CSV table of C-alpha atoms in Angstrom, one decimal:
chain,number,residue,atom,x,y,z
A,9,GLY,CA,0.1,0.1,-0.1
A,10,ASN,CA,0.9,3.6,-0.1
A,11,SER,CA,3.4,5.0,2.6
A,12,VAL,CA,5.4,8.0,3.3
A,13,THR,CA,8.8,7.7,5.4
A,14,GLN,CA,10.3,10.8,6.8
A,15,MET,CA,13.8,11.2,8.4
A,16,GLU,CA,13.8,11.3,12.1
A,17,GLY,CA,14.0,14.1,14.2
A,18,PRO,CA,14.4,16.2,16.1
A,19,VAL,CA,16.7,18.3,14.1
A,20,THR,CA,18.2,21.1,15.6
A,21,LEU,CA,19.8,24.0,13.5
A,22,SER,CA,21.1,27.4,14.2
A,23,GLU,CA,19.4,30.5,12.6
A,24,GLU,CA,20.5,31.0,9.1
A,25,ALA,CA,21.3,27.1,8.6
A,26,PHE,CA,20.8,25.4,5.5
A,27,LEU,CA,17.7,23.0,6.2
A,28,THR,CA,16.9,19.4,4.4
A,29,ILE,CA,14.0,17.1,5.8
A,30,ASN,CA,14.0,13.9,3.7
A,31,CYS,CA,10.7,12.2,2.7
A,32,THR,CA,10.5,9.4,0.4
A,33,TYR,CA,7.3,7.7,-0.5
A,34,THR,CA,5.9,4.6,-1.8
A,35,ALA,CA,2.8,4.9,-4.1
A,36,THR,CA,0.9,3.4,-6.9
A,37,GLY,CA,-0.3,5.9,-9.7
A,38,TYR,CA,0.6,9.6,-9.5
A,39,PRO,CA,0.0,10.7,-6.3
A,40,SER,CA,0.1,14.5,-5.0
A,41,LEU,CA,2.7,15.3,-2.5
A,42,PHE,CA,2.4,17.8,0.4
A,43,TRP,CA,4.3,19.4,3.2
A,44,TYR,CA,2.4,20.4,6.2
A,45,VAL,CA,3.5,22.5,9.2
A,46,GLN,CA,2.4,22.6,12.5
A,47,TYR,CA,3.4,25.2,14.9
A,48,PRO,CA,3.2,24.8,18.4
A,49,GLY,CA,-0.2,24.5,19.9
A,50,GLU,CA,-1.8,24.5,16.6
A,51,GLY,CA,-3.3,22.7,13.8
A,52,LEU,CA,-1.6,21.6,10.7
A,53,GLN,CA,-1.5,24.1,7.9
A,54,LEU,CA,-0.6,23.2,4.2
A,55,LEU,CA,3.0,24.6,3.5
A,56,LEU,CA,3.6,23.7,-0.1
A,57,LYS,CA,2.3,21.0,-2.6
A,58,ALA,CA,3.2,19.1,-6.2
A,59,THR,CA,0.5,17.5,-8.1
A,60,LYS,CA,2.8,16.0,-10.8
A,61,ALA,CA,6.5,14.4,-11.3
A,62,ASP,CA,9.2,17.4,-11.5
A,63,ASP,CA,6.8,19.9,-10.2
A,64,LYS,CA,8.4,22.3,-7.6
A,65,GLY,CA,6.4,23.6,-4.7
A,66,SER,CA,7.3,26.6,-2.7
A,67,ASN,CA,6.2,28.9,0.0
A,68,LYS,CA,7.8,31.0,2.6
A,69,GLY,CA,11.2,30.5,1.6
A,70,PHE,CA,10.7,26.6,1.7
A,71,GLU,CA,10.9,24.4,-1.5
A,72,ALA,CA,10.3,20.9,-2.5
A,73,THR,CA,10.7,18.9,-5.9
A,74,TYR,CA,8.7,15.9,-6.7
A,75,ARG,CA,11.3,13.3,-8.1
A,76,LYS,CA,9.5,10.2,-9.4
A,77,GLU,CA,12.6,8.5,-10.3
A,78,THR,CA,13.8,8.6,-6.6
A,79,THR,CA,10.3,8.5,-5.1
A,80,SER,CA,11.3,11.7,-3.1
A,81,PHE,CA,9.8,15.2,-1.9
A,82,HIS,CA,12.7,16.6,0.2
A,83,LEU,CA,11.9,19.8,2.1
A,84,GLU,CA,14.6,22.5,1.9
A,85,LYS,CA,15.2,26.0,3.0
A,86,GLY,CA,18.1,27.9,2.3
A,87,SER,CA,18.3,30.1,5.8
A,88,VAL,CA,16.0,29.0,8.7
A,89,GLN,CA,14.8,31.4,11.1
A,90,VAL,CA,13.9,30.8,14.7
A,91,SER,CA,10.1,31.0,13.9
A,92,ASP,CA,10.3,28.3,11.8
A,93,SER,CA,10.5,25.9,14.8
A,94,ALA,CA,7.5,23.5,14.3
A,95,VAL,CA,6.7,20.2,13.5
A,96,TYR,CA,6.8,19.2,9.8
A,97,PHE,CA,4.8,16.4,8.0
A,98,CYS,CA,5.2,14.9,4.5
A,99,ALA,CA,2.1,13.9,3.1
A,100,LEU,CA,0.6,11.8,0.2
A,101,GLY,CA,-2.7,12.3,-1.6
A,102,SER,CA,-4.6,9.6,-3.6
A,103,SER,CA,-6.0,11.0,-6.6
A,104,ASN,CA,-9.6,10.8,-6.0
A,105,THR,CA,-10.6,10.0,-2.5
A,106,GLY,CA,-9.2,13.1,-0.8
A,107,LYS,CA,-7.6,11.0,1.8
A,108,LEU,CA,-3.8,11.9,2.7
A,109,ILE,CA,-1.2,9.5,4.2
A,110,PHE,CA,1.5,11.1,6.5
A,111,GLY,CA,4.8,10.5,7.4
A,112,GLN,CA,5.7,10.4,11.2
A,113,GLY,CA,6.6,14.2,11.3
A,114,THR,CA,10.0,15.8,12.0
A,115,THR,CA,10.5,18.3,14.7
A,116,LEU,CA,12.8,21.3,13.9
A,117,GLN,CA,14.3,23.3,16.5
A,118,VAL,CA,16.1,26.5,15.5
A,119,LYS,CA,18.2,28.4,17.9
A,120,PRO,CA,19.1,31.9,17.8
B,15,ASP,CA,-10.5,31.6,4.8
B,16,VAL,CA,-11.8,28.4,5.7
B,17,LYS,CA,-12.4,28.0,9.3
B,18,VAL,CA,-12.4,24.5,10.9
B,19,THR,CA,-13.2,24.7,14.8
B,20,GLN,CA,-13.0,22.0,17.4
B,21,SER,CA,-15.4,22.4,20.4
B,22,SER,CA,-12.0,22.1,23.0
B,23,ARG,CA,-8.6,22.8,23.0
B,24,TYR,CA,-8.0,20.3,26.0
B,25,LEU,CA,-10.3,17.6,27.8
B,26,VAL,CA,-9.7,15.6,30.6
B,27,LYS,CA,-11.8,12.4,30.9
B,28,ARG,CA,-12.3,9.5,33.2
B,29,THR,CA,-11.9,5.7,32.1
B,30,GLY,CA,-15.1,4.5,30.9
B,31,GLU,CA,-16.7,7.7,30.2
B,32,LYS,CA,-18.7,8.6,27.0
B,33,VAL,CA,-16.6,11.5,25.1
B,34,PHE,CA,-17.8,13.7,22.4
B,35,LEU,CA,-15.5,15.7,20.2
B,36,GLU,CA,-17.0,18.4,17.9
B,37,CYS,CA,-15.9,19.6,14.9
B,38,VAL,CA,-17.4,22.6,12.5
B,39,GLN,CA,-16.3,23.9,9.3
B,40,ASP,CA,-17.9,27.0,7.6
B,41,MET,CA,-16.9,26.5,4.1
B,42,ASP,CA,-20.0,24.3,3.2
B,43,HIS,CA,-17.2,21.4,2.6
B,44,GLU,CA,-18.6,17.9,1.7
B,45,ASN,CA,-15.8,15.7,3.1
B,46,MET,CA,-14.8,15.8,6.7
B,47,PHE,CA,-11.9,13.6,8.5
B,48,TRP,CA,-10.9,12.6,12.1
B,49,TYR,CA,-7.1,11.9,12.8
B,50,ARG,CA,-5.4,11.2,15.8
B,51,GLN,CA,-1.6,12.4,16.1
B,52,ASP,CA,0.9,10.3,18.3
B,53,PRO,CA,4.6,11.0,18.7
B,54,GLY,CA,6.5,9.2,16.3
B,55,LEU,CA,3.3,7.9,14.6
B,56,GLY,CA,2.3,11.0,12.6
B,57,LEU,CA,-1.5,11.2,11.8
B,58,ARG,CA,-3.6,8.2,11.5
B,59,LEU,CA,-7.0,8.4,10.0
B,60,ILE,CA,-9.9,7.2,12.2
B,61,TYR,CA,-13.1,8.0,10.1
B,62,PHE,CA,-14.3,10.2,7.4
B,63,SER,CA,-17.2,11.6,5.8
B,64,TYR,CA,-18.2,12.3,2.2
B,65,ASP,CA,-21.6,13.8,3.0
B,66,VAL,CA,-24.2,13.9,5.7
B,67,LYS,CA,-25.1,10.6,7.2
B,68,MET,CA,-22.2,9.1,5.3
B,69,LYS,CA,-19.2,7.4,7.1
B,70,GLU,CA,-16.4,5.3,6.2
B,71,LYS,CA,-13.8,3.7,8.6
B,72,GLY,CA,-10.3,4.7,8.3
B,73,ASP,CA,-7.0,3.2,9.3
B,74,ILE,CA,-7.9,2.8,13.0
B,75,PRO,CA,-11.6,2.9,13.6
B,76,GLU,CA,-11.7,0.6,16.9
B,77,GLY,CA,-12.7,2.2,19.7
B,78,TYR,CA,-14.5,5.2,18.1
B,79,SER,CA,-17.7,6.0,16.3
B,80,VAL,CA,-18.8,9.3,14.4
B,81,SER,CA,-21.7,11.2,13.5
B,82,ARG,CA,-22.6,13.6,10.6
B,83,GLU,CA,-26.2,14.9,11.0
B,84,LYS,CA,-25.4,18.4,9.2
B,85,LYS,CA,-23.2,19.0,6.5
B,86,GLU,CA,-20.8,21.6,8.7
B,87,ARG,CA,-20.5,19.2,11.8
B,88,PHE,CA,-18.5,16.0,12.4
B,89,SER,CA,-18.5,14.5,15.5
B,90,LEU,CA,-16.1,11.9,16.8
B,91,ILE,CA,-17.5,9.6,19.7
B,92,LEU,CA,-15.4,7.6,22.3
B,93,GLU,CA,-18.2,5.2,23.4
B,94,SER,CA,-16.0,4.2,26.5
B,95,ALA,CA,-12.7,6.0,26.9
B,96,SER,CA,-9.8,4.2,27.8
B,97,THR,CA,-6.3,5.4,28.5
B,98,ASN,CA,-4.6,4.7,25.2
B,99,GLN,CA,-7.2,6.9,23.6
B,100,THR,CA,-5.0,9.8,25.2
B,101,SER,CA,-3.8,11.7,22.0
B,102,MET,CA,-4.3,14.9,20.2
B,103,TYR,CA,-7.1,14.7,17.8
B,104,LEU,CA,-7.5,16.5,14.7
B,105,CYS,CA,-10.3,17.4,12.4
B,106,ALA,CA,-9.9,18.4,8.8
B,107,SER,CA,-12.2,19.2,5.8
B,108,ILE,CA,-11.9,19.5,2.2
B,109,GLY,CA,-14.4,20.6,-0.6
B,110,ALA,CA,-15.5,17.9,-3.1
B,111,SER,CA,-14.1,19.9,-6.2
B,112,ARG,CA,-10.7,20.0,-4.6
B,113,ARG,CA,-10.7,16.3,-3.5
B,114,ASN,CA,-8.5,15.2,-6.3
B,115,TYR,CA,-5.8,17.8,-4.7
B,116,ASN,CA,-6.2,16.5,-1.4
B,117,GLU,CA,-5.9,20.1,0.4
B,118,GLN,CA,-7.3,19.5,3.6
B,119,PHE,CA,-7.8,22.3,6.0
B,120,PHE,CA,-7.4,21.5,9.7
B,121,GLY,CA,-8.7,22.5,13.0
B,122,PRO,CA,-6.4,23.4,15.9
B,123,GLY,CA,-6.7,20.0,17.5
B,124,THR,CA,-8.3,18.8,21.0
B,125,ARG,CA,-5.6,17.3,23.5
B,126,LEU,CA,-7.4,14.5,25.0
B,127,THR,CA,-6.3,12.8,28.4
B,128,VAL,CA,-8.0,9.8,29.6
B,129,LEU,CA,-7.2,9.3,33.3
């Protein structure tokens, strides 16, 4: 069945460091891929998405490229800020049900 | 903006109690979902609903039931709460026209503790 695997956290970085959070997936067909972010005490918010191979999603300085050949959707940011401290979830969407399959989440802590 | 609200942010209940978690969305969305979030396990789907009075089991429905009497409201029911149901519960919704894009909108979550 479909599944998503994220790198384990927590990830601790200094401000302005480069961020990569790895995400790989297993799926049949051509799923959509998402990154959601959960700030402390809040629900999940959509950060970015990609709906087909080679698409690049981007938002708030974060980017991720849908790589079908490596079944990956790694999240990157060139220079993180303290305000980026949150839990990040990679998710896979099946084409016609609306359901999402989530990875286990990766906690990011950015120190000043 | 889509707004998904949940009735409580924090809830403490005793083992064996019947617990109702309420979720309301204000964007006329057809599809609604209930997840639980546990450290290291991500979000796991409990139940979902495509329309009023319709419900389908997700990946972990045991010990839970749901009710969808009105389009905007989706309730999660713990018939007899147990300590292993201590968790964060998240509700989400999506319109049918966007179902193919899977962009779910989430509520703030209810942190339930069962003593």
